[in-house]
Amino acid sequence: MTLTMRDAQTWEQMWLPLWPLASDDLRAGIYRTARKDARGKRYIEANPRALSNLLVVDVDHEDALMRALWDRHDWLPNAVVENPANGHAHAVWALAEPVTRTEYAQRKPLAFAAAVTEGLRRSVDGDAAYSGLITKNPEHGSWHTSWTSDRLYSLGELASRLEEAGHMPAPAWRRSRRQNPVGLGRNCSIFETARHWAYREAKRIRQRHEHATAEDSRDYYAAVLAHVHELNAAFSEPLPANEARDIAASIHRWVTTRFYGWTDARTVQQASLSTLQAARGRQSGAKRRNAVEERARLIVGEDA
C-alpha cells in the first residue's frame, strides 16, 4: 500500500525508535539497524527501549480490521496494519505522553499502561501471548494499512472508554499477571519482584562499612543486575538485555540515593537497637512492677 504524504508524516512523528530492531523475515532473526534502513523492513520494533508511546495489539482473526474499528468511534486505533493474505492485523494506539519503562519513580504509569493494553487486547480478542516488541511496519508494501485516526490518546482517556465497554481489567489482574506476564507486564513483573529483593540486599551490603563506599555501590549494582537477568531468563520471551539492564540501573539509582537503609544504614541500625533496648527495658520494668504489686497484695492478705 502506498502511503500518502500525510500518513508518512503522521507515522514519522508517532514512531520514536532511532536504532530499532528490524527484520524482513522473523525466522531469520531481528537485528538493530539505523532508523532510515528499518523503515524499509517488514517488521520493526514498536517503541524505543526506555519509552512506550505505541500500544500495539495483535489481532489474529480474519476480520481483524472490523474488530479494531467496531463500536469505538471516539477511541479508534491510529492505524490497523493488516496482512492481506489472512486478514490478521496489528492495531496501534498512540499516546500523547510516552510512558517511561526505566525510571523507578514512574512505575505506576507503566503498570497502568500495561492494564490499558490488556483492555485493548480484550476489546478485539487479541493474542494474549503477543509481547508488543515487534510490529508490522505500516509503511511496508507487504501490508494493507488503514490510517483511522491522527488523535493522540492519554491512558486515562483509553481506560475510561474501556471501562465503559467492560474491557478494562480489574486491579486483581495486575497481581495475577505476574505469574505469566507479557508485553509491558514483563517489565512490571521483573521490577516488582526485583525491588523487594533489592531492599534486603542493600541492607546486607551496607553493613560492611559505616558509610557507603564506591565498592559497596559497585557490588550492589552487580548483585541487582544478576538478579534481574535471572528473573528475565525465566520468561519464554525475555525482555531485551538492555531493557533488563535499565531496570537494574533504575533500582540501583533509587536505592542508593533514596532508601534510608542505604543512605543511613548504621544510623538506622543503631536507632533500631536503641528502640529495641528501650522497649525491652519498659517490658522488664513493667514485669518488676507487677511482681512488686502482686507481692504487696499477698502481704496485705497475710496481715488481714
Short mmCIF file of C-alpha atoms in Angstrom, two decimals:
data_model
loop_
_atom_site.label_atom_id
_atom_site.label_comp_id
_atom_site.label_asym_id
_atom_site.label_seq_id
_atom_site.Cartn_x
_atom_site.Cartn_y
_atom_site.Cartn_z
CA MET A 1 0.00 0.00 0.00
CA THR A 2 1.31 3.43 -0.91
CA LEU A 3 1.26 5.94 1.93
CA THR A 4 0.05 9.47 1.39
CA MET A 5 2.33 12.29 2.42
CA ARG A 6 0.12 12.97 5.43
CA ASP A 7 0.22 9.32 6.52
CA ALA A 8 4.00 9.24 6.24
CA GLN A 9 4.33 12.41 8.31
CA THR A 10 1.94 11.07 10.94
CA TRP A 11 3.92 7.84 11.29
CA GLU A 12 7.22 9.71 11.33
CA GLN A 13 6.01 11.66 14.37
CA MET A 14 4.44 8.70 16.19
CA TRP A 15 7.23 6.17 15.72
CA LEU A 16 10.10 7.07 18.08
CA PRO A 17 12.95 4.48 17.86
CA LEU A 18 16.24 5.81 16.49
CA TRP A 19 18.09 2.47 16.30
CA PRO A 20 15.31 -0.13 16.21
CA LEU A 21 15.20 -3.87 15.85
CA ALA A 22 14.02 -4.78 12.37
CA SER A 23 13.66 -7.72 10.01
CA ASP A 24 12.17 -8.83 6.72
CA ASP A 25 11.85 -12.41 7.97
CA LEU A 26 11.35 -13.10 11.68
CA ARG A 27 12.59 -16.67 11.26
CA ALA A 28 15.96 -15.30 10.16
CA GLY A 29 16.22 -13.13 13.28
CA ILE A 30 15.83 -9.48 14.17
CA TYR A 31 18.72 -7.03 14.28
CA ARG A 32 19.33 -3.43 15.24
CA THR A 33 19.66 -1.08 12.34
CA ALA A 34 19.55 2.61 11.53
CA ARG A 35 16.10 4.17 11.57
CA LYS A 36 16.16 5.04 7.86
CA ASP A 37 17.00 1.43 6.96
CA ALA A 38 14.43 -0.02 9.37
CA ARG A 39 11.68 1.93 7.65
CA GLY A 40 12.17 -0.33 4.64
CA LYS A 41 11.79 -3.57 6.63
CA ARG A 42 8.59 -5.61 7.02
CA TYR A 43 8.87 -5.83 10.80
CA ILE A 44 10.11 -3.14 13.18
CA GLU A 45 10.45 -2.51 16.89
CA ALA A 46 7.38 -0.62 18.09
CA ASN A 47 8.98 1.51 20.81
CA PRO A 48 12.43 2.70 21.89
CA ARG A 49 13.96 0.80 24.77
CA ALA A 50 13.24 3.38 27.50
CA LEU A 51 9.80 4.63 26.44
CA SER A 52 6.44 3.33 25.25
CA ASN A 53 4.13 5.57 23.28
CA LEU A 54 2.61 2.95 20.97
CA LEU A 55 0.23 0.37 22.42
CA VAL A 56 0.05 -2.49 19.93
CA VAL A 57 -2.40 -5.40 19.92
CA ASP A 58 -2.09 -8.49 17.74
CA VAL A 59 -5.50 -9.39 16.28
CA ASP A 60 -5.27 -12.94 14.94
CA HIS A 61 -8.66 -13.08 13.25
CA GLU A 62 -9.73 -12.88 9.62
CA ASP A 63 -11.96 -9.91 10.49
CA ALA A 64 -9.23 -8.07 12.42
CA LEU A 65 -9.95 -4.70 10.78
CA MET A 66 -13.65 -4.84 11.64
CA ARG A 67 -12.86 -5.86 15.23
CA ALA A 68 -10.45 -2.95 15.62
CA LEU A 69 -12.92 -0.39 14.32
CA TRP A 70 -16.23 -1.71 15.61
CA ASP A 71 -18.21 0.40 18.11
CA ARG A 72 -15.39 2.76 19.16
CA HIS A 73 -15.83 5.91 17.13
CA ASP A 74 -14.05 8.15 19.66
CA TRP A 75 -11.17 5.80 20.52
CA LEU A 76 -10.22 4.28 17.19
CA PRO A 77 -6.72 2.91 16.74
CA ASN A 78 -4.40 5.24 14.87
CA ALA A 79 -3.50 2.50 12.43
CA VAL A 80 -4.52 -1.06 11.62
CA VAL A 81 -1.74 -2.90 9.77
CA GLU A 82 -3.30 -5.88 8.03
CA ASN A 83 -1.85 -8.96 6.36
CA PRO A 84 -3.85 -9.17 3.13
CA ALA A 85 -3.22 -12.92 2.91
CA ASN A 86 -5.23 -13.81 6.03
CA GLY A 87 -6.81 -10.65 7.42
CA HIS A 88 -4.77 -10.74 10.65
CA ALA A 89 -3.55 -7.34 11.81
CA HIS A 90 -1.76 -5.23 14.36
CA ALA A 91 -3.86 -2.42 15.83
CA VAL A 92 -1.86 0.57 17.08
CA TRP A 93 -2.92 3.26 19.55
CA ALA A 94 -0.55 6.23 20.02
CA LEU A 95 -0.17 8.07 23.32
CA ALA A 96 0.22 11.83 23.65
CA GLU A 97 2.70 11.33 26.52
CA PRO A 98 5.13 8.39 26.34
CA VAL A 99 5.42 6.15 29.39
CA THR A 100 8.93 5.59 30.70
CA ARG A 101 9.93 1.98 31.28
CA THR A 102 13.17 2.59 33.20
CA GLU A 103 12.57 5.18 35.93
CA TYR A 104 11.79 3.91 39.42
CA ALA A 105 9.52 6.83 40.24
CA GLN A 106 7.31 6.17 37.19
CA ARG A 107 6.27 2.57 37.83
CA LYS A 108 2.59 3.30 38.40
CA PRO A 109 2.08 4.82 34.92
CA LEU A 110 3.83 1.79 33.41
CA ALA A 111 1.56 -0.63 35.29
CA PHE A 112 -1.42 1.48 34.18
CA ALA A 113 -0.23 1.29 30.57
CA ALA A 114 0.05 -2.50 30.84
CA ALA A 115 -3.52 -2.70 32.13
CA VAL A 116 -4.81 -0.42 29.35
CA THR A 117 -3.02 -2.54 26.74
CA GLU A 118 -4.69 -5.63 28.20
CA GLY A 119 -8.04 -3.87 27.96
CA LEU A 120 -7.41 -3.02 24.30
CA ARG A 121 -6.46 -6.65 23.68
CA ARG A 122 -9.69 -7.86 25.26
CA SER A 123 -11.71 -5.41 23.18
CA VAL A 124 -10.63 -7.19 19.97
CA ASP A 125 -9.99 -10.67 21.43
CA GLY A 126 -6.33 -10.25 20.56
CA ASP A 127 -3.44 -12.63 21.09
CA ALA A 128 -2.71 -12.81 24.83
CA ALA A 129 0.84 -14.08 24.18
CA TYR A 130 1.91 -11.18 21.95
CA SER A 131 4.82 -9.31 23.54
CA GLY A 132 4.39 -5.97 21.75
CA LEU A 133 8.10 -5.78 20.94
CA ILE A 134 7.91 -6.17 17.15
CA THR A 135 5.11 -4.89 14.94
CA LYS A 136 4.23 -4.93 11.28
CA ASN A 137 5.71 -1.87 9.58
CA PRO A 138 2.76 0.23 8.36
CA GLU A 139 4.97 1.78 5.69
CA HIS A 140 5.85 -1.54 4.06
CA GLY A 141 4.14 -2.68 0.87
CA SER A 142 3.54 -6.20 2.21
CA TRP A 143 0.77 -4.93 4.44
CA HIS A 144 -2.50 -3.11 3.97
CA THR A 145 -2.52 -0.18 6.40
CA SER A 146 -5.69 1.65 7.36
CA TRP A 147 -4.92 5.05 8.92
CA THR A 148 -8.01 5.56 11.01
CA SER A 149 -7.14 8.39 13.41
CA ASP A 150 -4.47 11.02 13.95
CA ARG A 151 -5.59 11.59 17.54
CA LEU A 152 -3.09 11.04 20.35
CA TYR A 153 -4.61 9.49 23.46
CA SER A 154 -4.00 9.68 27.19
CA LEU A 155 -4.01 6.49 29.24
CA GLY A 156 -6.86 7.88 31.31
CA GLU A 157 -8.95 8.52 28.22
CA LEU A 158 -8.46 5.00 26.89
CA ALA A 159 -9.06 3.48 30.32
CA SER A 160 -12.34 5.38 30.63
CA ARG A 161 -13.57 4.09 27.28
CA LEU A 162 -12.50 0.56 28.14
CA GLU A 163 -14.31 0.76 31.49
CA GLU A 164 -17.49 1.88 29.75
CA ALA A 165 -17.20 -1.01 27.28
CA GLY A 166 -16.46 -3.54 30.04
CA HIS A 167 -12.97 -4.44 28.82
CA MET A 168 -10.71 -2.79 31.40
CA PRO A 169 -9.15 -5.47 33.66
CA ALA A 170 -9.82 -5.38 37.39
CA PRO A 171 -6.99 -4.39 39.76
CA ALA A 172 -6.56 -8.07 40.69
CA TRP A 173 -5.40 -8.72 37.10
CA ARG A 174 -2.15 -6.88 37.77
CA ARG A 175 -1.30 -9.31 40.56
CA SER A 176 -2.32 -12.43 38.61
CA ARG A 177 -0.33 -11.38 35.53
CA ARG A 178 2.90 -11.67 37.49
CA GLN A 179 2.56 -15.42 37.04
CA ASN A 180 2.90 -15.26 33.24
CA PRO A 181 3.34 -11.66 32.08
CA VAL A 182 3.77 -10.43 28.50
CA GLY A 183 4.38 -7.06 26.91
CA LEU A 184 4.71 -4.20 29.38
CA GLY A 185 3.68 -6.66 32.07
CA ARG A 186 7.09 -8.36 31.89
CA ASN A 187 8.83 -5.13 32.79
CA CYS A 188 6.42 -4.53 35.69
CA SER A 189 6.76 -8.10 36.95
CA ILE A 190 10.57 -8.06 36.97
CA PHE A 191 10.66 -4.68 38.64
CA GLU A 192 8.16 -5.55 41.38
CA THR A 193 9.88 -8.84 42.17
CA ALA A 194 13.41 -7.45 42.00
CA ARG A 195 12.83 -4.32 44.06
CA HIS A 196 11.66 -6.21 47.16
CA TRP A 197 14.71 -8.44 46.99
CA ALA A 198 16.91 -5.39 46.32
CA TYR A 199 15.95 -3.68 49.59
CA ARG A 200 17.08 -6.70 51.58
CA GLU A 201 20.30 -6.96 49.60
CA ALA A 202 21.01 -3.27 50.15
CA LYS A 203 20.74 -3.69 53.90
CA ARG A 204 23.10 -6.67 53.80
CA ILE A 205 25.78 -4.92 51.77
CA ARG A 206 25.57 -1.69 53.74
CA GLN A 207 26.51 -3.40 56.99
CA ARG A 208 30.06 -3.80 55.71
CA HIS A 209 31.05 -0.17 56.27
CA GLU A 210 29.93 2.73 58.43
CA HIS A 211 29.49 4.85 55.31
CA ALA A 212 28.63 3.58 51.83
CA THR A 213 31.69 3.19 49.60
CA ALA A 214 32.17 3.01 45.85
CA GLU A 215 32.89 -0.68 46.27
CA ASP A 216 29.55 -1.16 48.06
CA SER A 217 27.76 0.59 45.20
CA ARG A 218 29.52 -1.49 42.53
CA ASP A 219 28.84 -4.75 44.36
CA TYR A 220 25.23 -3.80 44.89
CA TYR A 221 24.67 -2.95 41.22
CA ALA A 222 26.28 -6.24 40.16
CA ALA A 223 24.00 -8.16 42.56
CA VAL A 224 20.84 -6.37 41.37
CA LEU A 225 21.79 -6.82 37.71
CA ALA A 226 22.40 -10.55 38.20
CA HIS A 227 19.05 -10.93 39.95
CA VAL A 228 17.18 -9.03 37.21
CA HIS A 229 18.80 -11.16 34.48
CA GLU A 230 17.86 -14.30 36.40
CA LEU A 231 14.22 -13.21 36.61
CA ASN A 232 14.20 -12.18 32.95
CA ALA A 233 15.63 -15.51 31.80
CA ALA A 234 12.63 -17.31 33.30
CA PHE A 235 10.29 -15.80 30.69
CA SER A 236 9.58 -17.70 27.50
CA GLU A 237 10.21 -14.42 25.67
CA PRO A 238 12.62 -12.36 27.82
CA LEU A 239 12.99 -8.62 27.68
CA PRO A 240 15.90 -7.32 25.61
CA ALA A 241 19.10 -7.37 27.65
CA ASN A 242 19.45 -3.59 27.54
CA GLU A 243 15.95 -3.13 29.00
CA ALA A 244 16.81 -5.55 31.81
CA ARG A 245 19.96 -3.51 32.48
CA ASP A 246 17.88 -0.33 32.57
CA ILE A 247 15.60 -1.86 35.22
CA ALA A 248 18.62 -2.84 37.34
CA ALA A 249 20.16 0.62 36.94
CA SER A 250 16.87 2.29 37.95
CA ILE A 251 16.57 0.18 41.11
CA HIS A 252 20.25 0.78 41.97
CA ARG A 253 19.95 4.53 41.43
CA TRP A 254 16.82 4.83 43.56
CA VAL A 255 18.01 2.67 46.43
CA THR A 256 21.46 4.24 46.72
CA THR A 257 20.06 7.78 46.73
CA ARG A 258 16.64 7.48 48.38
CA PHE A 259 16.43 4.36 50.54
CA TYR A 260 17.25 5.12 54.19
CA GLY A 261 18.53 1.57 54.61
CA TRP A 262 21.38 2.54 52.29
CA THR A 263 21.95 6.21 52.98
CA ASP A 264 21.70 5.90 56.79
CA ALA A 265 22.21 2.20 57.34
CA ARG A 266 24.31 2.37 60.52
CA THR A 267 22.23 5.18 61.98
CA VAL A 268 19.07 3.22 61.32
CA GLN A 269 20.60 0.09 62.79
CA GLN A 270 21.70 1.92 65.94
CA ALA A 271 18.34 3.65 66.26
CA SER A 272 16.58 0.35 65.85
CA LEU A 273 18.81 -1.21 68.51
CA SER A 274 18.15 1.68 70.90
CA THR A 275 14.43 1.40 70.27
CA LEU A 276 14.54 -2.33 70.87
CA GLN A 277 16.55 -1.90 74.07
CA ALA A 278 14.15 0.77 75.32
CA ALA A 279 11.18 -1.46 74.59
CA ARG A 280 12.80 -4.34 76.41
CA GLY A 281 13.57 -2.02 79.33
CA ARG A 282 9.95 -0.92 79.53
CA GLN A 283 8.80 -4.52 79.36
CA SER A 284 11.23 -5.58 82.09
CA GLY A 285 10.21 -2.63 84.29
CA ALA A 286 6.55 -3.48 83.88
CA LYS A 287 7.21 -7.07 84.92
CA ARG A 288 9.06 -5.88 88.04
CA ARG A 289 6.24 -3.50 88.98
CA ASN A 290 3.67 -6.24 88.51
CA ALA A 291 5.72 -8.58 90.70
CA VAL A 292 6.03 -5.95 93.44
CA GLU A 293 2.31 -5.20 93.30
CA GLU A 294 1.45 -8.88 93.47
CA ARG A 295 3.81 -9.37 96.43
CA ALA A 296 2.19 -6.37 98.17
CA ARG A 297 -1.26 -7.86 97.71
CA LEU A 298 -0.07 -11.14 99.21
CA ILE A 299 1.45 -9.37 102.23
CA VAL A 300 -1.74 -7.39 102.82
CA GLY A 301 -3.72 -10.57 102.56
CA GLU A 302 -1.49 -12.31 105.12
CA ASP A 303 -1.81 -9.40 107.60
CA ALA A 304 -5.55 -9.44 107.28
#
